[in-house]
Short mmCIF file of N, CA, C and O in Angstrom, two decimals:
data_model
loop_
_atom_site.label_atom_id
_atom_site.label_comp_id
_atom_site.label_asym_id
_atom_site.label_seq_id
_atom_site.Cartn_x
_atom_site.Cartn_y
_atom_site.Cartn_z
N MET M 267 -10.54 -3.90 36.19
CA MET M 267 -9.21 -3.34 36.00
C MET M 267 -8.27 -4.37 35.39
O MET M 267 -7.48 -4.03 34.53
N THR M 268 -8.37 -5.63 35.82
CA THR M 268 -7.43 -6.63 35.32
C THR M 268 -7.64 -6.89 33.84
O THR M 268 -6.69 -7.24 33.16
N LYS M 269 -8.84 -6.70 33.34
CA LYS M 269 -9.09 -6.92 31.92
C LYS M 269 -8.62 -5.74 31.07
O LYS M 269 -8.49 -5.87 29.87
N LYS M 270 -8.39 -4.62 31.70
CA LYS M 270 -8.05 -3.41 30.95
C LYS M 270 -6.55 -3.16 30.85
O LYS M 270 -6.13 -2.17 30.28
N TRP M 271 -5.72 -4.05 31.37
CA TRP M 271 -4.28 -3.81 31.36
C TRP M 271 -3.72 -3.58 29.96
O TRP M 271 -2.85 -2.73 29.80
N PRO M 272 -4.17 -4.30 28.90
CA PRO M 272 -3.60 -4.00 27.57
C PRO M 272 -3.92 -2.58 27.11
O PRO M 272 -3.09 -1.94 26.46
N LEU M 273 -5.10 -2.11 27.46
CA LEU M 273 -5.49 -0.75 27.08
C LEU M 273 -4.59 0.27 27.77
O LEU M 273 -4.09 1.20 27.13
N PHE M 274 -4.38 0.11 29.06
CA PHE M 274 -3.55 1.07 29.80
C PHE M 274 -2.09 1.02 29.36
O PHE M 274 -1.44 2.06 29.23
N ILE M 275 -1.58 -0.17 29.11
CA ILE M 275 -0.20 -0.28 28.61
C ILE M 275 -0.10 0.37 27.24
O ILE M 275 0.87 1.08 26.94
N GLY M 276 -1.10 0.15 26.39
CA GLY M 276 -1.10 0.75 25.05
C GLY M 276 -1.10 2.26 25.11
O GLY M 276 -0.33 2.92 24.41
N VAL M 277 -1.95 2.83 25.94
CA VAL M 277 -2.01 4.29 26.08
C VAL M 277 -0.69 4.82 26.63
O VAL M 277 -0.16 5.83 26.16
N PHE M 278 -0.13 4.12 27.62
CA PHE M 278 1.15 4.53 28.19
C PHE M 278 2.26 4.52 27.14
O PHE M 278 3.04 5.47 27.03
N LEU M 279 2.33 3.44 26.35
CA LEU M 279 3.38 3.34 25.33
C LEU M 279 3.24 4.40 24.25
O LEU M 279 4.23 4.99 23.80
N ILE M 280 2.02 4.65 23.83
CA ILE M 280 1.80 5.69 22.82
C ILE M 280 2.20 7.05 23.36
O ILE M 280 2.89 7.82 22.68
N THR M 281 1.80 7.35 24.59
CA THR M 281 2.17 8.62 25.21
C THR M 281 3.68 8.73 25.36
O THR M 281 4.27 9.78 25.06
N ALA M 282 4.31 7.66 25.82
CA ALA M 282 5.77 7.66 25.98
C ALA M 282 6.45 7.87 24.63
O ALA M 282 7.43 8.63 24.53
N GLY M 283 5.97 7.21 23.59
CA GLY M 283 6.55 7.37 22.26
C GLY M 283 6.44 8.80 21.75
O GLY M 283 7.39 9.35 21.19
N VAL M 284 5.28 9.41 21.97
CA VAL M 284 5.09 10.80 21.54
C VAL M 284 6.04 11.72 22.31
O VAL M 284 6.69 12.59 21.71
N LEU M 285 6.13 11.52 23.61
CA LEU M 285 7.03 12.37 24.42
C LEU M 285 8.49 12.18 24.02
O LEU M 285 9.24 13.17 23.92
N ILE M 286 8.91 10.94 23.78
CA ILE M 286 10.29 10.70 23.35
C ILE M 286 10.54 11.37 22.01
O ILE M 286 11.59 11.97 21.78
N ARG M 287 9.57 11.30 21.12
CA ARG M 287 9.71 11.92 19.79
C ARG M 287 9.83 13.44 19.90
O ARG M 287 10.62 14.07 19.22
N ILE M 288 9.05 14.03 20.80
CA ILE M 288 9.07 15.49 20.96
C ILE M 288 10.33 15.96 21.67
O ILE M 288 10.94 16.96 21.29
N LEU M 289 10.74 15.22 22.71
CA LEU M 289 11.84 15.67 23.57
C LEU M 289 13.23 15.27 23.10
O LEU M 289 14.22 15.78 23.63
N THR M 290 13.33 14.36 22.15
CA THR M 290 14.64 13.90 21.68
C THR M 290 14.72 13.99 20.16
O THR M 290 13.75 14.35 19.51
N LYS M 291 15.86 13.64 19.64
CA LYS M 291 16.05 13.64 18.19
C LYS M 291 15.87 12.24 17.61
O LYS M 291 16.11 12.02 16.43
N HIS M 292 15.45 11.29 18.45
CA HIS M 292 15.22 9.93 17.96
C HIS M 292 14.07 9.93 16.96
O HIS M 292 13.09 10.64 17.13
N THR M 293 14.20 9.13 15.92
CA THR M 293 13.12 9.05 14.93
C THR M 293 12.49 7.66 14.89
O THR M 293 11.28 7.55 14.82
N PHE M 294 13.28 6.61 14.93
CA PHE M 294 12.72 5.27 14.77
C PHE M 294 12.19 4.70 16.09
O PHE M 294 11.12 4.10 16.11
N ASP M 295 12.92 4.87 17.18
CA ASP M 295 12.51 4.30 18.47
C ASP M 295 11.11 4.74 18.91
O ASP M 295 10.30 3.91 19.31
N PRO M 296 10.79 6.04 18.83
CA PRO M 296 9.44 6.44 19.24
C PRO M 296 8.35 5.81 18.38
O PRO M 296 7.30 5.45 18.89
N ILE M 297 8.62 5.65 17.10
CA ILE M 297 7.63 5.04 16.22
C ILE M 297 7.41 3.58 16.62
O ILE M 297 6.27 3.11 16.67
N LEU M 298 8.47 2.90 16.94
CA LEU M 298 8.37 1.51 17.39
C LEU M 298 7.59 1.41 18.70
O LEU M 298 6.73 0.54 18.86
N ILE M 299 7.85 2.32 19.62
CA ILE M 299 7.13 2.33 20.90
C ILE M 299 5.65 2.62 20.68
O ILE M 299 4.78 1.96 21.25
N MET M 300 5.34 3.61 19.83
CA MET M 300 3.94 3.94 19.55
C MET M 300 3.22 2.79 18.85
O MET M 300 2.06 2.50 19.15
N ALA M 301 3.90 2.13 17.92
CA ALA M 301 3.29 1.00 17.22
C ALA M 301 3.00 -0.14 18.20
O ALA M 301 1.95 -0.79 18.11
N THR M 302 3.90 -0.38 19.13
CA THR M 302 3.68 -1.41 20.15
C THR M 302 2.46 -1.05 21.00
O THR M 302 1.63 -1.91 21.32
N GLY M 303 2.34 0.21 21.36
CA GLY M 303 1.17 0.67 22.11
C GLY M 303 -0.11 0.47 21.33
O GLY M 303 -1.13 0.04 21.88
N GLY M 304 -0.07 0.75 20.03
CA GLY M 304 -1.23 0.51 19.18
C GLY M 304 -1.61 -0.96 19.13
O GLY M 304 -2.80 -1.31 19.13
N LEU M 305 -0.61 -1.83 19.11
CA LEU M 305 -0.88 -3.27 19.11
C LEU M 305 -1.55 -3.71 20.40
O LEU M 305 -2.47 -4.54 20.38
N PHE M 306 -1.12 -3.16 21.52
CA PHE M 306 -1.77 -3.48 22.80
C PHE M 306 -3.23 -3.05 22.79
O PHE M 306 -4.11 -3.77 23.27
N LYS M 307 -3.49 -1.85 22.24
CA LYS M 307 -4.87 -1.38 22.17
C LYS M 307 -5.70 -2.24 21.23
O LYS M 307 -6.86 -2.54 21.52
N MET M 308 -5.11 -2.69 20.12
CA MET M 308 -5.82 -3.58 19.21
C MET M 308 -6.12 -4.92 19.89
O MET M 308 -7.20 -5.50 19.70
N PHE M 309 -5.18 -5.42 20.68
CA PHE M 309 -5.37 -6.65 21.43
C PHE M 309 -6.55 -6.51 22.39
O PHE M 309 -7.39 -7.40 22.52
N TYR M 310 -6.65 -5.36 23.06
CA TYR M 310 -7.75 -5.10 23.98
C TYR M 310 -9.09 -5.13 23.25
O TYR M 310 -10.05 -5.77 23.70
N ILE M 311 -9.16 -4.43 22.11
CA ILE M 311 -10.41 -4.39 21.35
C ILE M 311 -10.75 -5.77 20.80
O ILE M 311 -11.91 -6.19 20.82
N ARG M 312 -9.75 -6.52 20.35
CA ARG M 312 -10.00 -7.87 19.85
C ARG M 312 -10.58 -8.76 20.95
O ARG M 312 -11.51 -9.53 20.71
N ASN M 313 -10.06 -8.63 22.16
CA ASN M 313 -10.60 -9.41 23.28
C ASN M 313 -12.04 -9.02 23.58
O ASN M 313 -12.85 -9.89 23.91
N LYS M 314 -12.36 -7.74 23.49
CA LYS M 314 -13.73 -7.28 23.71
C LYS M 314 -14.68 -7.88 22.66
O LYS M 314 -15.78 -8.30 22.98
N ILE M 315 -14.21 -7.92 21.41
CA ILE M 315 -15.02 -8.51 20.34
C ILE M 315 -15.18 -10.00 20.58
O ILE M 315 -16.30 -10.54 20.48
N LYS M 316 -14.10 -10.68 20.90
CA LYS M 316 -14.11 -12.13 21.12
C LYS M 316 -15.03 -12.53 22.27
O LYS M 316 -15.73 -13.54 22.20
N ASN M 317 -15.05 -11.71 23.34
CA ASN M 317 -15.90 -12.00 24.50
C ASN M 317 -17.35 -11.57 24.31
O ASN M 317 -18.17 -11.77 25.19
N GLY M 318 -17.64 -10.94 23.17
CA GLY M 318 -19.00 -10.49 22.90
C GLY M 318 -19.36 -9.21 23.63
O GLY M 318 -20.53 -8.83 23.66
N GLU M 319 -18.38 -8.54 24.21
CA GLU M 319 -18.64 -7.30 24.94
C GLU M 319 -18.69 -6.09 24.00
O GLU M 319 -19.08 -5.00 24.42
N TYR M 320 -18.26 -6.28 22.77
CA TYR M 320 -18.20 -5.16 21.82
C TYR M 320 -18.50 -5.69 20.42
O TYR M 320 -17.96 -6.70 20.00
N LYS M 321 -19.39 -4.99 19.74
CA LYS M 321 -19.71 -5.32 18.36
C LYS M 321 -19.27 -4.13 17.49
O LYS M 321 -19.79 -3.03 17.64
N PRO M 322 -18.28 -4.36 16.60
CA PRO M 322 -17.78 -3.25 15.78
C PRO M 322 -18.89 -2.64 14.92
O PRO M 322 -19.78 -3.33 14.45
N GLY M 323 -18.78 -1.35 14.75
CA GLY M 323 -19.75 -0.61 13.94
C GLY M 323 -19.06 0.43 13.10
O GLY M 323 -17.92 0.25 12.66
N ILE M 324 -19.72 1.55 12.93
CA ILE M 324 -19.23 2.63 12.06
C ILE M 324 -17.94 3.25 12.58
O ILE M 324 -17.19 3.86 11.82
N GLU M 325 -17.64 3.05 13.87
CA GLU M 325 -16.44 3.66 14.43
C GLU M 325 -15.15 3.07 13.84
O GLU M 325 -14.13 3.75 13.80
N ILE M 326 -15.20 1.84 13.37
CA ILE M 326 -14.00 1.23 12.78
C ILE M 326 -13.60 1.92 11.47
O ILE M 326 -12.43 2.28 11.31
N PRO M 327 -14.54 2.16 10.53
CA PRO M 327 -14.14 2.95 9.34
C PRO M 327 -13.68 4.36 9.68
O PRO M 327 -12.79 4.91 9.02
N VAL M 328 -14.25 4.96 10.73
CA VAL M 328 -13.81 6.29 11.17
C VAL M 328 -12.35 6.22 11.62
O VAL M 328 -11.53 7.06 11.25
N LEU M 329 -12.01 5.18 12.39
CA LEU M 329 -10.63 5.00 12.85
C LEU M 329 -9.70 4.78 11.66
O LEU M 329 -8.63 5.39 11.59
N LEU M 330 -10.08 3.91 10.75
CA LEU M 330 -9.22 3.62 9.59
C LEU M 330 -8.99 4.86 8.73
O LEU M 330 -7.87 5.10 8.28
N ALA M 331 -10.03 5.65 8.53
CA ALA M 331 -9.89 6.89 7.76
C ALA M 331 -8.96 7.86 8.50
O ALA M 331 -8.09 8.48 7.88
N GLY M 332 -9.13 7.96 9.81
CA GLY M 332 -8.28 8.83 10.61
C GLY M 332 -6.82 8.41 10.56
O GLY M 332 -5.93 9.23 10.40
N LEU M 333 -6.59 7.09 10.68
CA LEU M 333 -5.22 6.59 10.60
C LEU M 333 -4.62 6.84 9.23
O LEU M 333 -3.45 7.22 9.11
N ALA M 334 -5.41 6.62 8.18
CA ALA M 334 -4.90 6.82 6.82
C ALA M 334 -4.50 8.28 6.60
O ALA M 334 -3.43 8.57 6.06
N LEU M 335 -5.35 9.20 7.03
CA LEU M 335 -5.04 10.62 6.87
C LEU M 335 -3.82 11.00 7.70
O LEU M 335 -2.91 11.67 7.22
N PHE M 336 -3.80 10.58 8.96
CA PHE M 336 -2.70 10.92 9.86
C PHE M 336 -1.37 10.37 9.34
O PHE M 336 -0.38 11.11 9.24
N LEU M 337 -1.33 9.10 8.99
CA LEU M 337 -0.08 8.50 8.53
C LEU M 337 0.36 9.07 7.18
O LEU M 337 1.56 9.23 6.94
N SER M 338 -0.59 9.41 6.32
CA SER M 338 -0.25 10.05 5.04
C SER M 338 0.39 11.42 5.30
O SER M 338 1.37 11.79 4.64
N GLY M 339 -0.17 12.16 6.23
CA GLY M 339 0.39 13.46 6.57
C GLY M 339 1.78 13.34 7.16
O GLY M 339 2.68 14.12 6.82
N ILE M 340 1.99 12.35 8.02
CA ILE M 340 3.33 12.13 8.60
C ILE M 340 4.32 11.78 7.49
O ILE M 340 5.45 12.28 7.47
N TYR M 341 3.90 10.94 6.56
CA TYR M 341 4.79 10.55 5.46
C TYR M 341 5.13 11.78 4.60
O TYR M 341 6.28 12.00 4.27
N LEU M 342 4.12 12.58 4.25
CA LEU M 342 4.37 13.75 3.41
C LEU M 342 5.24 14.79 4.12
O LEU M 342 5.97 15.53 3.47
N ARG M 343 5.17 14.84 5.43
CA ARG M 343 5.99 15.78 6.19
C ARG M 343 7.48 15.49 5.99
O ARG M 343 8.29 16.39 5.92
N SER M 344 7.80 14.20 5.86
CA SER M 344 9.21 13.83 5.68
C SER M 344 9.65 13.88 4.22
O SER M 344 10.82 13.72 3.93
N GLU M 345 8.74 14.11 3.29
CA GLU M 345 9.06 14.10 1.86
C GLU M 345 9.24 15.48 1.26
O GLU M 345 9.37 15.61 0.06
N ASN M 346 9.19 16.53 2.04
CA ASN M 346 9.32 17.90 1.53
C ASN M 346 8.35 18.18 0.39
O ASN M 346 8.71 18.70 -0.65
N SER M 347 7.12 17.82 0.59
CA SER M 347 6.07 18.01 -0.40
C SER M 347 5.63 19.48 -0.44
O SER M 347 5.75 20.20 0.56
N LEU M 348 5.10 19.91 -1.57
CA LEU M 348 4.53 21.25 -1.66
C LEU M 348 3.21 21.33 -0.90
O LEU M 348 2.77 22.40 -0.49
N PHE M 349 2.57 20.18 -0.73
CA PHE M 349 1.31 20.08 0.00
C PHE M 349 1.59 20.19 1.49
O PHE M 349 2.51 19.56 2.01
N ASN M 350 0.80 20.97 2.20
CA ASN M 350 0.99 21.11 3.64
C ASN M 350 0.41 19.88 4.35
O ASN M 350 -0.80 19.66 4.33
N PRO M 351 1.25 19.06 4.98
CA PRO M 351 0.78 17.82 5.60
C PRO M 351 -0.17 18.04 6.78
O PRO M 351 -0.90 17.13 7.15
N LYS M 352 -0.20 19.24 7.32
CA LYS M 352 -1.13 19.51 8.43
C LYS M 352 -2.58 19.36 8.00
O LYS M 352 -3.45 19.08 8.81
N TYR M 353 -2.84 19.53 6.69
CA TYR M 353 -4.20 19.37 6.17
C TYR M 353 -4.64 17.91 6.20
O TYR M 353 -5.83 17.62 6.05
N LEU M 354 -3.71 17.01 6.39
CA LEU M 354 -4.05 15.59 6.56
C LEU M 354 -3.91 15.16 8.03
O LEU M 354 -4.72 14.37 8.52
N ILE M 355 -2.91 15.67 8.70
CA ILE M 355 -2.65 15.26 10.08
C ILE M 355 -3.78 15.70 11.02
O ILE M 355 -4.29 14.90 11.81
N ILE M 356 -4.19 16.93 10.93
CA ILE M 356 -5.22 17.46 11.84
C ILE M 356 -6.56 16.75 11.66
O ILE M 356 -7.14 16.28 12.65
N PRO M 357 -7.08 16.61 10.42
CA PRO M 357 -8.34 15.85 10.28
C PRO M 357 -8.18 14.39 10.72
O PRO M 357 -9.12 13.80 11.27
N GLY M 358 -7.00 13.82 10.50
CA GLY M 358 -6.75 12.45 10.95
C GLY M 358 -6.85 12.34 12.47
O GLY M 358 -7.46 11.40 12.99
N LEU M 359 -6.25 13.29 13.17
CA LEU M 359 -6.33 13.29 14.64
C LEU M 359 -7.77 13.53 15.11
O LEU M 359 -8.21 12.93 16.09
N ILE M 360 -8.49 14.38 14.40
CA ILE M 360 -9.89 14.63 14.76
C ILE M 360 -10.71 13.35 14.60
O ILE M 360 -11.51 13.00 15.48
N LEU M 361 -10.51 12.63 13.49
CA LEU M 361 -11.24 11.38 13.29
C LEU M 361 -10.86 10.34 14.34
O LEU M 361 -11.72 9.58 14.81
N LYS M 362 -9.59 10.29 14.72
CA LYS M 362 -9.18 9.36 15.77
C LYS M 362 -9.84 9.74 17.10
O LYS M 362 -10.25 8.88 17.86
N GLY M 363 -9.97 11.03 17.37
CA GLY M 363 -10.67 11.48 18.57
C GLY M 363 -12.15 11.11 18.54
O GLY M 363 -12.71 10.69 19.56
N ILE M 364 -12.77 11.25 17.37
CA ILE M 364 -14.17 10.85 17.22
C ILE M 364 -14.31 9.35 17.47
O ILE M 364 -15.25 8.91 18.14
N PHE M 365 -13.37 8.56 16.97
CA PHE M 365 -13.38 7.12 17.21
C PHE M 365 -13.34 6.84 18.71
O PHE M 365 -14.11 6.03 19.22
N ILE M 366 -12.45 7.51 19.42
CA ILE M 366 -12.32 7.28 20.86
C ILE M 366 -13.62 7.62 21.57
O ILE M 366 -14.11 6.87 22.41
N PHE M 367 -14.22 8.76 21.20
CA PHE M 367 -15.50 9.15 21.78
C PHE M 367 -16.57 8.10 21.51
O PHE M 367 -17.32 7.71 22.41
N MET M 368 -16.64 7.63 20.27
CA MET M 368 -17.66 6.65 19.88
C MET M 368 -17.49 5.32 20.61
O MET M 368 -18.47 4.72 21.07
N ILE M 369 -16.26 4.85 20.73
CA ILE M 369 -16.04 3.55 21.35
C ILE M 369 -16.26 3.61 22.86
O ILE M 369 -16.81 2.68 23.45
N ILE M 370 -15.89 4.73 23.49
CA ILE M 370 -16.16 4.88 24.93
C ILE M 370 -17.67 4.89 25.17
O ILE M 370 -18.17 4.24 26.09
N LYS M 371 -18.39 5.61 24.34
CA LYS M 371 -19.84 5.67 24.46
C LYS M 371 -20.45 4.28 24.27
O LYS M 371 -21.35 3.88 25.02
N LYS M 372 -19.94 3.54 23.30
CA LYS M 372 -20.45 2.20 23.04
C LYS M 372 -20.16 1.26 24.21
O LYS M 372 -21.00 0.46 24.60
N PHE M 373 -18.96 1.35 24.78
CA PHE M 373 -18.60 0.52 25.93
C PHE M 373 -19.49 0.85 27.14
O PHE M 373 -19.93 -0.04 27.86
N LYS M 374 -19.74 2.15 27.36
CA LYS M 374 -20.60 2.55 28.48
C LYS M 374 -22.02 2.05 28.29
O LYS M 374 -22.65 1.60 29.24
N ASN M 375 -22.55 2.15 27.07
CA ASN M 375 -23.89 1.67 26.80
C ASN M 375 -23.98 0.16 26.99
O ASN M 375 -24.96 -0.34 27.54
N ALA M 376 -22.96 -0.57 26.56
CA ALA M 376 -22.95 -2.03 26.72
C ALA M 376 -22.90 -2.38 28.20
O ALA M 376 -23.55 -3.33 28.65
N LYS M 377 -22.12 -1.64 28.96
CA LYS M 377 -21.99 -1.89 30.40
C LYS M 377 -23.33 -1.62 31.09
O LYS M 377 -23.74 -2.35 31.97
N LYS M 378 -23.99 -0.54 30.66
CA LYS M 378 -25.29 -0.18 31.25
C LYS M 378 -26.32 -1.25 30.95
O LYS M 378 -27.09 -1.66 31.83
N LEU M 379 -26.36 -1.75 29.72
CA LEU M 379 -27.30 -2.80 29.35
C LEU M 379 -27.01 -4.10 30.09
O LEU M 379 -27.93 -4.83 30.46
N LYS M 380 -25.76 -4.38 30.32
CA LYS M 380 -25.36 -5.61 31.02
C LYS M 380 -25.80 -5.59 32.47
O LYS M 380 -26.17 -6.60 33.05
N SER M 381 -25.77 -4.39 33.08
CA SER M 381 -26.12 -4.29 34.51
C SER M 381 -27.63 -4.27 34.73
O SER M 381 -28.08 -4.47 35.85
N GLU M 382 -28.41 -4.05 33.69
CA GLU M 382 -29.89 -4.00 33.85
C GLU M 382 -30.49 -5.37 33.90
O GLU M 382 -30.08 -6.35 33.57
#
């Protein structure tokens, strides 16, 4: 549990940022809170890599593609584009979900191998 605090803080901050964005008219503050949460999660993954508990694989390009699609859709939403940004946001969220599934599976497999 003590090693996972950056992950939990990151998830909390991202969730709080999303809720603030949905429930208020603030635009910049929620983005800053979500970005800080993302940094905490990146710190957690970096520590896992540094300690040899995690070896990055195909899930990293999946995450980057998901982030690129999601952030492009968010940007286009604010630009009054003729293109419907949901066609980028939804696949981006799906790819981010796939990343989460893949990394959890990888962490569980590493933990199982370590205990054997």
